[in-house]
PDB file of C-alpha atoms and ligand atoms in Angstrom:
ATOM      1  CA  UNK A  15       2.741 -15.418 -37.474  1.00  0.00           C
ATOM      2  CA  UNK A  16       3.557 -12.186 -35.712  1.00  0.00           C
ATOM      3  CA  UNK A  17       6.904 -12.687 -32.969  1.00  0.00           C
ATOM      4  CA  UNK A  18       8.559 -10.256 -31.148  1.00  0.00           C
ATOM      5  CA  UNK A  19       9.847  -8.243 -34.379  1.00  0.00           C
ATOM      6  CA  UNK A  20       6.241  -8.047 -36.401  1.00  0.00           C
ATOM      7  CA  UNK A  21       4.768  -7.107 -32.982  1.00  0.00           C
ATOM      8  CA  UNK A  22       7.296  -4.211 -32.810  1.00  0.00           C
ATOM      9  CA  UNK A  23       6.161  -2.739 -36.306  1.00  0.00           C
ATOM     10  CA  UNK A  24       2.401  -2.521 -35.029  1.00  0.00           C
ATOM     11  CA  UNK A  25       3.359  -0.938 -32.291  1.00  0.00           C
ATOM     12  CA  UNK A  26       5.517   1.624 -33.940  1.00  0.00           C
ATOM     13  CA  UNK A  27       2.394   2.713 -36.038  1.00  0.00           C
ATOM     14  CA  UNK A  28       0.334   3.210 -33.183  1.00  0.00           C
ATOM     15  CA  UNK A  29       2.897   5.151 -31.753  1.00  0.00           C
ATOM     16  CA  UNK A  30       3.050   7.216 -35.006  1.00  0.00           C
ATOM     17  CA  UNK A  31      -0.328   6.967 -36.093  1.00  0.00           C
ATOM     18  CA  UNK A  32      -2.442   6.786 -32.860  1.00  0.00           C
ATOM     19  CA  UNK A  33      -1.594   8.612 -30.164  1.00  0.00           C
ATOM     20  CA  UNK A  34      -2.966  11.974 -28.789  1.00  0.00           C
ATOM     21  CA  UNK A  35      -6.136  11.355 -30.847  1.00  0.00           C
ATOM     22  CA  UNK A  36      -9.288  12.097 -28.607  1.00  0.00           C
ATOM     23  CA  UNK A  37     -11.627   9.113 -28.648  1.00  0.00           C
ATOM     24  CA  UNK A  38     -15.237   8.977 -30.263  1.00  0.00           C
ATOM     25  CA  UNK A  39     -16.569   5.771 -30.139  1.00  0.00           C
ATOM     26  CA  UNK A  40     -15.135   2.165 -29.345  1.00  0.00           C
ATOM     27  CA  UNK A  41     -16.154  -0.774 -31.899  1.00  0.00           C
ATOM     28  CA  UNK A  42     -16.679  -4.506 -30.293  1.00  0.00           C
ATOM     29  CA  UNK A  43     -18.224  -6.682 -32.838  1.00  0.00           C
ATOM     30  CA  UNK A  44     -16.936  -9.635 -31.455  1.00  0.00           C
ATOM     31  CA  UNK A  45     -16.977 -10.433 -27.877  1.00  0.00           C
ATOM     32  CA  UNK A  46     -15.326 -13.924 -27.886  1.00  0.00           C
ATOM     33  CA  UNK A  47     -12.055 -11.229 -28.861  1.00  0.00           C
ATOM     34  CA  UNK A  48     -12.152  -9.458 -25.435  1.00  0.00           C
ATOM     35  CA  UNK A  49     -10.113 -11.424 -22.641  1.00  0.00           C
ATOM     36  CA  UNK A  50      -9.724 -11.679 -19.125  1.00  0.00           C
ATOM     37  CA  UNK A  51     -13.600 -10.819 -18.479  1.00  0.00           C
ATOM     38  CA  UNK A  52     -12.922  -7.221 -20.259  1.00  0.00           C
ATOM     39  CA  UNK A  53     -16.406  -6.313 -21.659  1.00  0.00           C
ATOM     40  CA  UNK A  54     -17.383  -4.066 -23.932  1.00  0.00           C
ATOM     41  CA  UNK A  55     -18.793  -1.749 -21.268  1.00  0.00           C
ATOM     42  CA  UNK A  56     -15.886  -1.951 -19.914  1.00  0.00           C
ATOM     43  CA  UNK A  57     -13.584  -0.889 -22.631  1.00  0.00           C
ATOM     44  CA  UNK A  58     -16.730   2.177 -23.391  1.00  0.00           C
ATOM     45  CA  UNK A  59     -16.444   3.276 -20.082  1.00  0.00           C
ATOM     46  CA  UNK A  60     -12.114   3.291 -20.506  1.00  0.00           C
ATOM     47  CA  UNK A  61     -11.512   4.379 -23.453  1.00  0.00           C
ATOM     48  CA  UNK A  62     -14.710   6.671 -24.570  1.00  0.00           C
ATOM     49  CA  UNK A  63     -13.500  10.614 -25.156  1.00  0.00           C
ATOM     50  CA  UNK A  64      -9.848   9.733 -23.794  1.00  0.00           C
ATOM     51  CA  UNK A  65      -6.695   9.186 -25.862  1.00  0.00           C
ATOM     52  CA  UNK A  66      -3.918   7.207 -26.087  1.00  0.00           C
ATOM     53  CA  UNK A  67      -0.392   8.815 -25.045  1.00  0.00           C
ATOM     54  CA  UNK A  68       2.169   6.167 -25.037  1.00  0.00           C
ATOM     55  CA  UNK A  69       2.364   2.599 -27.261  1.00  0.00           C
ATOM     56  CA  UNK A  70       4.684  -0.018 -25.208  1.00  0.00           C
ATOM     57  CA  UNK A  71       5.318  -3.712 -25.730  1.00  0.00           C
ATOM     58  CA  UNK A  72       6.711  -6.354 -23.754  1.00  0.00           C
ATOM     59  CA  UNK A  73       7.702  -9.498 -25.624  1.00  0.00           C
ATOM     60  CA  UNK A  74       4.200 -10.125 -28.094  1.00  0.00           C
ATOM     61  CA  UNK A  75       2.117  -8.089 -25.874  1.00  0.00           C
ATOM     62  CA  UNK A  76       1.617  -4.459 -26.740  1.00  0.00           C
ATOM     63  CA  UNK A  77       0.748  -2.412 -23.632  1.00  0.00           C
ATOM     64  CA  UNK A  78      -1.247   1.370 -24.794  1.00  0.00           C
ATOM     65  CA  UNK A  79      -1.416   3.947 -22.126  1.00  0.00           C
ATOM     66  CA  UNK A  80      -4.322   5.801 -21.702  1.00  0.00           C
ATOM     67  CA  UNK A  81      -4.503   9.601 -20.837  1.00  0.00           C
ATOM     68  CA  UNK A  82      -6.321   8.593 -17.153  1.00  0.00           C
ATOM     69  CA  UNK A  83      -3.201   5.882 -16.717  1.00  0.00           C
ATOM     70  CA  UNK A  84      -5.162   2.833 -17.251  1.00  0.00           C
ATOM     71  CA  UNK A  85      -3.652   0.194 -20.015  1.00  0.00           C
ATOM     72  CA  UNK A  86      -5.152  -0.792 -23.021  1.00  0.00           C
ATOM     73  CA  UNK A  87      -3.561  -4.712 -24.148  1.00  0.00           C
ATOM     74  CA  UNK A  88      -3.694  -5.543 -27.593  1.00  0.00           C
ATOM     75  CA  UNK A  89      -2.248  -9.180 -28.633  1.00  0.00           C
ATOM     76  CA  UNK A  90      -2.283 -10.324 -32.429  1.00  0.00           C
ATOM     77  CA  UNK A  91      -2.244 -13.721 -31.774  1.00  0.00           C
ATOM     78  CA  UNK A  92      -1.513 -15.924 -35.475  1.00  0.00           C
ATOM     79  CA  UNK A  93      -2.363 -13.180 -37.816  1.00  0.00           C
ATOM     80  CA  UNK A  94      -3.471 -10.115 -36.403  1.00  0.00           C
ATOM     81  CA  UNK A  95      -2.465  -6.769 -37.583  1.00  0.00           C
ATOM     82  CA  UNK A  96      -3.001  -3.848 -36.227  1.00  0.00           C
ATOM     83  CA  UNK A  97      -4.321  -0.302 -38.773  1.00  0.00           C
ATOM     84  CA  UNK A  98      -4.140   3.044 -38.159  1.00  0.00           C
ATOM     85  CA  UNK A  99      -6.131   5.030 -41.082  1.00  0.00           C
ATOM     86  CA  UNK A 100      -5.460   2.474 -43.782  1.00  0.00           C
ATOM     87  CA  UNK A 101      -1.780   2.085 -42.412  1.00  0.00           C
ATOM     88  CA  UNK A 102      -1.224  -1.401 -41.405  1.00  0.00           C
ATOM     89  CA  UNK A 103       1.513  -3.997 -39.653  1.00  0.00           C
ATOM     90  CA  UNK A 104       1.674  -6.789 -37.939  1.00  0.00           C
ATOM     91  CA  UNK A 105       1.287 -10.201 -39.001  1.00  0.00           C
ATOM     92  CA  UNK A 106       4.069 -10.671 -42.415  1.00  0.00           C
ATOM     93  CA  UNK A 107       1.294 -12.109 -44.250  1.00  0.00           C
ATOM     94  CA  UNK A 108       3.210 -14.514 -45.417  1.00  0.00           C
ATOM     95  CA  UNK A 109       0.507 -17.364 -44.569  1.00  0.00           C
ATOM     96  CA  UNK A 110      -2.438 -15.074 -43.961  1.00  0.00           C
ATOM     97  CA  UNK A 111      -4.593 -12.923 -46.656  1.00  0.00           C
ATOM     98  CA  UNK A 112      -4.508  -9.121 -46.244  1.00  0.00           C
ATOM     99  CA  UNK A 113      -7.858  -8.697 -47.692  1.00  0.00           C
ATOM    100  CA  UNK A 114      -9.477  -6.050 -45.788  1.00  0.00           C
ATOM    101  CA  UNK A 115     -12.435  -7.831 -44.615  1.00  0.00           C
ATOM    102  CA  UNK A 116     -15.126  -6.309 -42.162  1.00  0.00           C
ATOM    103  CA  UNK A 117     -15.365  -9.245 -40.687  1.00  0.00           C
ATOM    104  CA  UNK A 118     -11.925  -9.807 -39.452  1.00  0.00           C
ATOM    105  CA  UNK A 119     -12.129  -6.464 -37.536  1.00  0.00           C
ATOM    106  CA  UNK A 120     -12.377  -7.886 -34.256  1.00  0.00           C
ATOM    107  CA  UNK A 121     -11.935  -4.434 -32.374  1.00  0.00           C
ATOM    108  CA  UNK A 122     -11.321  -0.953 -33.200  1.00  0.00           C
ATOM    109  CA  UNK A 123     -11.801   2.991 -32.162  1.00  0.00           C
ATOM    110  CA  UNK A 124     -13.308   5.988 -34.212  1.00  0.00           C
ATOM    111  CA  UNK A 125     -10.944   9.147 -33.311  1.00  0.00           C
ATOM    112  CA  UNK A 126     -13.157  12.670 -32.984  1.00  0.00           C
ATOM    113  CA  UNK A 127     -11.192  13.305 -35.776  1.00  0.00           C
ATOM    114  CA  UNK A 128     -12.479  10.635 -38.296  1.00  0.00           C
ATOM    115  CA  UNK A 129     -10.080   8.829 -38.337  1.00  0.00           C
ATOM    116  CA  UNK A 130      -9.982   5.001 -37.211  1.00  0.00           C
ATOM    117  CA  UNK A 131      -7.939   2.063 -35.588  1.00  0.00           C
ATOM    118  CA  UNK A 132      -8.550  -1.439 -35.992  1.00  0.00           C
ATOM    119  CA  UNK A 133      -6.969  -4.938 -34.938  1.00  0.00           C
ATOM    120  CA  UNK A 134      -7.879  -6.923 -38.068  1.00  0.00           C
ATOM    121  CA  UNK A 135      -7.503 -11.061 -37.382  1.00  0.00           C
ATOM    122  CA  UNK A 136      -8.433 -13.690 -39.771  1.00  0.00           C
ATOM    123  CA  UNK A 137      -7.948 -16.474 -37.592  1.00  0.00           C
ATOM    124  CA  UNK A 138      -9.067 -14.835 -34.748  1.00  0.00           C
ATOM    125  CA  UNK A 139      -7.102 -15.616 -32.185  1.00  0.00           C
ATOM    126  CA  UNK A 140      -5.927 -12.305 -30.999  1.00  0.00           C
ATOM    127  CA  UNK A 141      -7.241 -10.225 -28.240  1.00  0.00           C
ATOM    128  CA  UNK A 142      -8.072  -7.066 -26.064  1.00  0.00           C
ATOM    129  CA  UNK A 143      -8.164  -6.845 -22.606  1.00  0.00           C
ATOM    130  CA  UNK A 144      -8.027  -4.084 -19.753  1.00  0.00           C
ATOM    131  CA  UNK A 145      -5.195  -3.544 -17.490  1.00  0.00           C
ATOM    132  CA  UNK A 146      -3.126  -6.261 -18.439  1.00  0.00           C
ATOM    133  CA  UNK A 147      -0.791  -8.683 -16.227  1.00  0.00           C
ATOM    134  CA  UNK A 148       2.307  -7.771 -17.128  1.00  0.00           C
ATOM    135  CA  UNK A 149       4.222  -9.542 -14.390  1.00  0.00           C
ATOM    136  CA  UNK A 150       3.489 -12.944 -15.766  1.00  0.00           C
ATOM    137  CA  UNK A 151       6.100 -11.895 -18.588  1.00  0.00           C
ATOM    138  CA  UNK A 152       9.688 -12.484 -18.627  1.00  0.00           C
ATOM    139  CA  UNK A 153      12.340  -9.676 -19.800  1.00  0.00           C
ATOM    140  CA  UNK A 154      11.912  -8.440 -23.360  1.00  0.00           C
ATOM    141  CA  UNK A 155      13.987 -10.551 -26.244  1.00  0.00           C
ATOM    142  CA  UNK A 156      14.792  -7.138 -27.978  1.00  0.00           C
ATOM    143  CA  UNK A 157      16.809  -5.764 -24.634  1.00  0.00           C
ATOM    144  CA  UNK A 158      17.818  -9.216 -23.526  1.00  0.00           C
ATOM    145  CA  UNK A 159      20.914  -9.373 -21.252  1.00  0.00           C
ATOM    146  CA  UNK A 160      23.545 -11.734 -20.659  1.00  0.00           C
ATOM    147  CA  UNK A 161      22.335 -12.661 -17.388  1.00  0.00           C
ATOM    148  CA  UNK A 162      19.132 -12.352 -18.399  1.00  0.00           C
ATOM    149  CA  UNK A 163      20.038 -15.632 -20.460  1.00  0.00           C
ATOM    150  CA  UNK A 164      21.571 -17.127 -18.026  1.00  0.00           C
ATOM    151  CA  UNK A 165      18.761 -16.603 -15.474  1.00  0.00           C
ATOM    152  CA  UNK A 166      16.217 -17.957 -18.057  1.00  0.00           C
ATOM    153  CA  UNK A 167      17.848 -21.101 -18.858  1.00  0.00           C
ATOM    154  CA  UNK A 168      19.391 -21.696 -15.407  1.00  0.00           C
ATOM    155  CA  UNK A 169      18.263 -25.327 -13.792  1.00  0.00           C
ATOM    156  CA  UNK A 170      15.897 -26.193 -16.446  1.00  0.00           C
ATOM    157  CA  UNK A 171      15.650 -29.609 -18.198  1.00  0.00           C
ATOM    158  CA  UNK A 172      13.126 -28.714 -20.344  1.00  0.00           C
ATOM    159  CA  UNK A 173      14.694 -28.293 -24.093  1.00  0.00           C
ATOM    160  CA  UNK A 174      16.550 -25.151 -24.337  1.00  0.00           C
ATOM    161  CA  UNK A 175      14.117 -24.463 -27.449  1.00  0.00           C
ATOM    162  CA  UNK A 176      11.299 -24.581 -25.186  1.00  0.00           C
ATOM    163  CA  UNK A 177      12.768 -22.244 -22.579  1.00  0.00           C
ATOM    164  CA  UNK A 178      13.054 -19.186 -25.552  1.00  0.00           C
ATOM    165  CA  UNK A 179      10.241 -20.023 -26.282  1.00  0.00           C
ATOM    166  CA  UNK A 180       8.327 -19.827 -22.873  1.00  0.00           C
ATOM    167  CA  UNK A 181       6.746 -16.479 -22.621  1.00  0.00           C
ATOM    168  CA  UNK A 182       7.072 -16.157 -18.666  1.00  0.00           C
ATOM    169  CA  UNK A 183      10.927 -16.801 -19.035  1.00  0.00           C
ATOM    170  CA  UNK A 184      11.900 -14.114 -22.087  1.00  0.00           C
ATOM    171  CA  UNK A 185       8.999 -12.885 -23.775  1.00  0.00           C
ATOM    172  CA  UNK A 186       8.896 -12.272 -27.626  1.00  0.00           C
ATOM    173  CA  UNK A 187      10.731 -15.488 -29.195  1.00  0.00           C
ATOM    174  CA  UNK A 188       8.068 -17.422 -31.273  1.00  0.00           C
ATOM    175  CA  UNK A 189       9.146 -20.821 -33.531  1.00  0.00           C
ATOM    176  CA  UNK A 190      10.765 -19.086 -36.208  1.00  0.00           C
ATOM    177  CA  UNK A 191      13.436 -16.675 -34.196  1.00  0.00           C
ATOM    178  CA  UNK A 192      13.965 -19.468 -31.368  1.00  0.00           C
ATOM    179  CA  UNK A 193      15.109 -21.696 -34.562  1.00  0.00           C
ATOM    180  CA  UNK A 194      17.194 -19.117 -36.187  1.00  0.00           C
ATOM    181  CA  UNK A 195      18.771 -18.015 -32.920  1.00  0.00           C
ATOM    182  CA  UNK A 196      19.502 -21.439 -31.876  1.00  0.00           C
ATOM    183  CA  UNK A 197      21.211 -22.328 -35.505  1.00  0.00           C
ATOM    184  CA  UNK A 198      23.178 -19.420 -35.419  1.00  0.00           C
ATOM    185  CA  UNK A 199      24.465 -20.599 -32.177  1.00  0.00           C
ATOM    186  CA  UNK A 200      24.842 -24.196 -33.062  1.00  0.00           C
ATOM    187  CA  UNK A 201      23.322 -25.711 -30.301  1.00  0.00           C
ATOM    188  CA  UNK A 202      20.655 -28.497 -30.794  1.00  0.00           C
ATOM    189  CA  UNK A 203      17.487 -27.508 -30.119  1.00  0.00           C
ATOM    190  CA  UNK A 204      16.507 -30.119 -27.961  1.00  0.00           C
ATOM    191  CA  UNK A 205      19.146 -30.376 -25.198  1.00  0.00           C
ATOM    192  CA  UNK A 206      18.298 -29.373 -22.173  1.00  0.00           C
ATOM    193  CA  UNK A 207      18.567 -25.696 -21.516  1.00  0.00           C
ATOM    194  CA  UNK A 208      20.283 -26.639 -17.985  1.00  0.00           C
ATOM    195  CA  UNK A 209      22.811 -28.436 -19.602  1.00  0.00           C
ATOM    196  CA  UNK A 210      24.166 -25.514 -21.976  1.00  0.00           C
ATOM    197  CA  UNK A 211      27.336 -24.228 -20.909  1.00  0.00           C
ATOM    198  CA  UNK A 212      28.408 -20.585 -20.222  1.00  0.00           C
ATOM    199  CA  UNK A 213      30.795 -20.227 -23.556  1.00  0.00           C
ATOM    200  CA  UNK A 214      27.091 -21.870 -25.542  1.00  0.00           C
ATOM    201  CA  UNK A 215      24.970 -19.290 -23.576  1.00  0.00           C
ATOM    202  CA  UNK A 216      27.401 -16.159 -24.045  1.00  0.00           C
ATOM    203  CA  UNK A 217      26.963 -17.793 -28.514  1.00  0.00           C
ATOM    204  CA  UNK A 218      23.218 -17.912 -27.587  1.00  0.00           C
ATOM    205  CA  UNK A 219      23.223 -14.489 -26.792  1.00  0.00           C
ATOM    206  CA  UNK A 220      25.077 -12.979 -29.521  1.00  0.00           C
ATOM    207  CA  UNK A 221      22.708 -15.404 -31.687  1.00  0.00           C
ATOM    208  CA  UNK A 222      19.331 -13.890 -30.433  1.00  0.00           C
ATOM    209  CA  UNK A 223      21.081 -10.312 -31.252  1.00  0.00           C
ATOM    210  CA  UNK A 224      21.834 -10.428 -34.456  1.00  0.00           C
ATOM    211  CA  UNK A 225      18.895 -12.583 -35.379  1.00  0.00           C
ATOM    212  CA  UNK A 226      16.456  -9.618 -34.098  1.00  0.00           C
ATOM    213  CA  UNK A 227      19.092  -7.236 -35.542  1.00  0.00           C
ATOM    214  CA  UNK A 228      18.945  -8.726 -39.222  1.00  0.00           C
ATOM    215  CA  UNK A 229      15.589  -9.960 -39.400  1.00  0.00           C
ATOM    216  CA  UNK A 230      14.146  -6.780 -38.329  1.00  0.00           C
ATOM    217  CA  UNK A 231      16.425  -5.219 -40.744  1.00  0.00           C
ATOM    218  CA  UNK A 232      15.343  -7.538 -43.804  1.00  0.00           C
ATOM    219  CA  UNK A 233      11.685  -7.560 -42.834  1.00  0.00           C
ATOM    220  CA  UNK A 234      10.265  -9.905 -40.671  1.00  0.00           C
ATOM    221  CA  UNK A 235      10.803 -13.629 -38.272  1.00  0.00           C
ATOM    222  CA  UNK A 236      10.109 -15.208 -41.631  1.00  0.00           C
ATOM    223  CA  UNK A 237      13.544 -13.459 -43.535  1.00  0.00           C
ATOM    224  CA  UNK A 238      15.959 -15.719 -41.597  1.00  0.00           C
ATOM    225  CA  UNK A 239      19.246 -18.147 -42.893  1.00  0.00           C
ATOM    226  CA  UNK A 240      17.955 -21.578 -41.653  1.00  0.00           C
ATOM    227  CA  UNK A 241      15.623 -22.723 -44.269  1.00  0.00           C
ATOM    228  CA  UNK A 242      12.218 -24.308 -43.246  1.00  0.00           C
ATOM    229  CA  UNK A 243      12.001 -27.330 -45.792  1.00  0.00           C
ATOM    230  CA  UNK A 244      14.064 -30.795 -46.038  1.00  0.00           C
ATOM    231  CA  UNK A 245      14.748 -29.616 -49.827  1.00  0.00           C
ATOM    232  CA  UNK A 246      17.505 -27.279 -48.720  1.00  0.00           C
ATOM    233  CA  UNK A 247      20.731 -27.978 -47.042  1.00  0.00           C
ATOM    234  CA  UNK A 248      22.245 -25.891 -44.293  1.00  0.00           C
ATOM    235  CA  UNK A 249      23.547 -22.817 -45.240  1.00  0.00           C
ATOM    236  CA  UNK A 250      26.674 -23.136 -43.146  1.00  0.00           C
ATOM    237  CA  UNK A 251      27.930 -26.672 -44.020  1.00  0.00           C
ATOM    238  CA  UNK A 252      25.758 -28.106 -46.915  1.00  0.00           C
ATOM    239  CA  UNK A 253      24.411 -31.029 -44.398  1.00  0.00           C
ATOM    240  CA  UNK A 254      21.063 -32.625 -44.958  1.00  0.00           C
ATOM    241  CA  UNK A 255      18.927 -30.538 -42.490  1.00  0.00           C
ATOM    242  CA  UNK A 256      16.347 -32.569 -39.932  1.00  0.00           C
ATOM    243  CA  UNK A 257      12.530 -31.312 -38.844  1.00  0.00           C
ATOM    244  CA  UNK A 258      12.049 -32.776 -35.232  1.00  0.00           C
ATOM    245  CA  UNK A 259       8.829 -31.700 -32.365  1.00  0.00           C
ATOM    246  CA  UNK A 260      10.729 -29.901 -29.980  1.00  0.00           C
ATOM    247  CA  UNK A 261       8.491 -28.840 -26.781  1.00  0.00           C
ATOM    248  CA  UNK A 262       5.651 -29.353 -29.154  1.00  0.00           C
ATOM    249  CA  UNK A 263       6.750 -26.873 -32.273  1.00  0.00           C
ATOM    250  CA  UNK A 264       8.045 -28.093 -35.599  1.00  0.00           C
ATOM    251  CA  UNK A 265      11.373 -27.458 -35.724  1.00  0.00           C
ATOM    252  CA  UNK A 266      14.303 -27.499 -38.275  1.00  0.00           C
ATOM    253  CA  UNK A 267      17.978 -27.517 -37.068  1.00  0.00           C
ATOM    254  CA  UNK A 268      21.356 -29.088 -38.708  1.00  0.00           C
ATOM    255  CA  UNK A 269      22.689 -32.317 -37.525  1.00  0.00           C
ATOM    256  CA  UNK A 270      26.274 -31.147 -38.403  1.00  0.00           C
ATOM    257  CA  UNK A 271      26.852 -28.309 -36.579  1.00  0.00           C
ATOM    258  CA  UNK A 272      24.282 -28.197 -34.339  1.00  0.00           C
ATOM    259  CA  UNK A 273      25.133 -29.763 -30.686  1.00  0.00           C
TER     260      UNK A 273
HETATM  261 ZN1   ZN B  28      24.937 -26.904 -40.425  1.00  0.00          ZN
END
């Protein structure tokens, strides 16, 4: 499932791969895909003979700029990867096939100069829209601050799991990272985020850090230290590790260290 660091590789090969391209011809084959009443007129009238000149992202959201400054938003949703002339990231395929399938190209662009871009998504559950909201997002995990943190978690009861993981309060953190981070930090995912204190949330910080820092090193969300299955024991202290519902995710976290 594509977080933060998976949606940061797709958007690095449009930004290698797609910009400054003039536009031929924009591909909709599947209308369900296109959000926020976008239409495929629409996305004709925005996108047909102008290029792309800038590939953003806030949290999972990837934000293209267009050459006549409207946005272009491209989400990959459980397994959606984006492809650039055969070149592909996104989803670590891990759980999803790679096979590439007509059918799961749910959207896509022919360049003047042959060349083509698709968002390719088994499961479907991706999509494009026009001008997206970006206010409803909180700050970017990647360039997270301090007080940032603090802000986010501040006079919430929810579980502190639930607040990394709420999109409007730090965008980017999916199941896997929010469970890596939070083991690093050794704070149990299900206390409530108001009730972490500001020596935990300076460890929680340092823990989303190096979680994005050596996951996106190794690979991928799915390359972290906290094992997902009750036949391993933590890493850190050899304990028997738990799998609990936290704000609705599975989640695995280590009795022993974890407070
Ligand atoms: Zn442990």
């Amino acid at each position: 499932v594509p977080e933060i660091l998976e949606v940061e590789a797709a958007r690095q090969v449009l930004e290698a791969r797609a910009l400054h391209r003039p536009i031929d011809s924009v591909f909709t084959p599947d209308t369900w895909f296109l959000k926020r009443g976008t239409t495929a007129e629409a996305l004709r009238d925005a996108l047909d003979g102008r290029q792309f000149v800038a590939a953003r992202r806030r949290g999972k959201l990837m934000l293209v700029d267009v050459d006549d400054g409207g946005v272009l938003g491209l989400h990959l949703g459980m397994s959606g990867r984006v492809v650039v002339d055969g070149d592909a990231a996104g989803d670590p395929l891990v759980y999803a096939s790679n096979r590439p399938e007509a059918a799961w190209h749910r959207f896509g662009l022919a360049f003047v100069d042959s060349g083509q871009f698709f968002l390719r998504d088994p499961r479907r559950l991706g999509g494009v829209e026009l001008e997206p909201d970006e206010s409803r997002l909180g700050p970017d995990a990647l360039s997270l601050t301090r007080a940032q943190l603090d802000r986010a978690l501040a006079a919430r009861r929810a579980p502190v799991k639930a607040v990394l993981m709420d999109q409007a309060r730090i965008a980017g953190l999916g199941n896997l990272l929010a469970d890596e981070a939070l083991w690093r930090a050794g704070i149990d995912p299900a206390r409530p985020a108001v009730a972490v204190d500001a020596n935990e949330r300076a460890a929680l910080h340092r823990a989303i850090r190096s979680t994005l820092r050596t996951l996106g090193r190794r690979g991928g969300s799915h390359t972290g230290d906290l094992p997902r299955s009750l036949d391993e024991p933590c890493p850190r202290d050899g304990a028997a590790l738990r799998r609990t519902k936290v704000g609705g995710r599975t989640t695995y976290w280590c009795p022993a260290h974890q407070r």
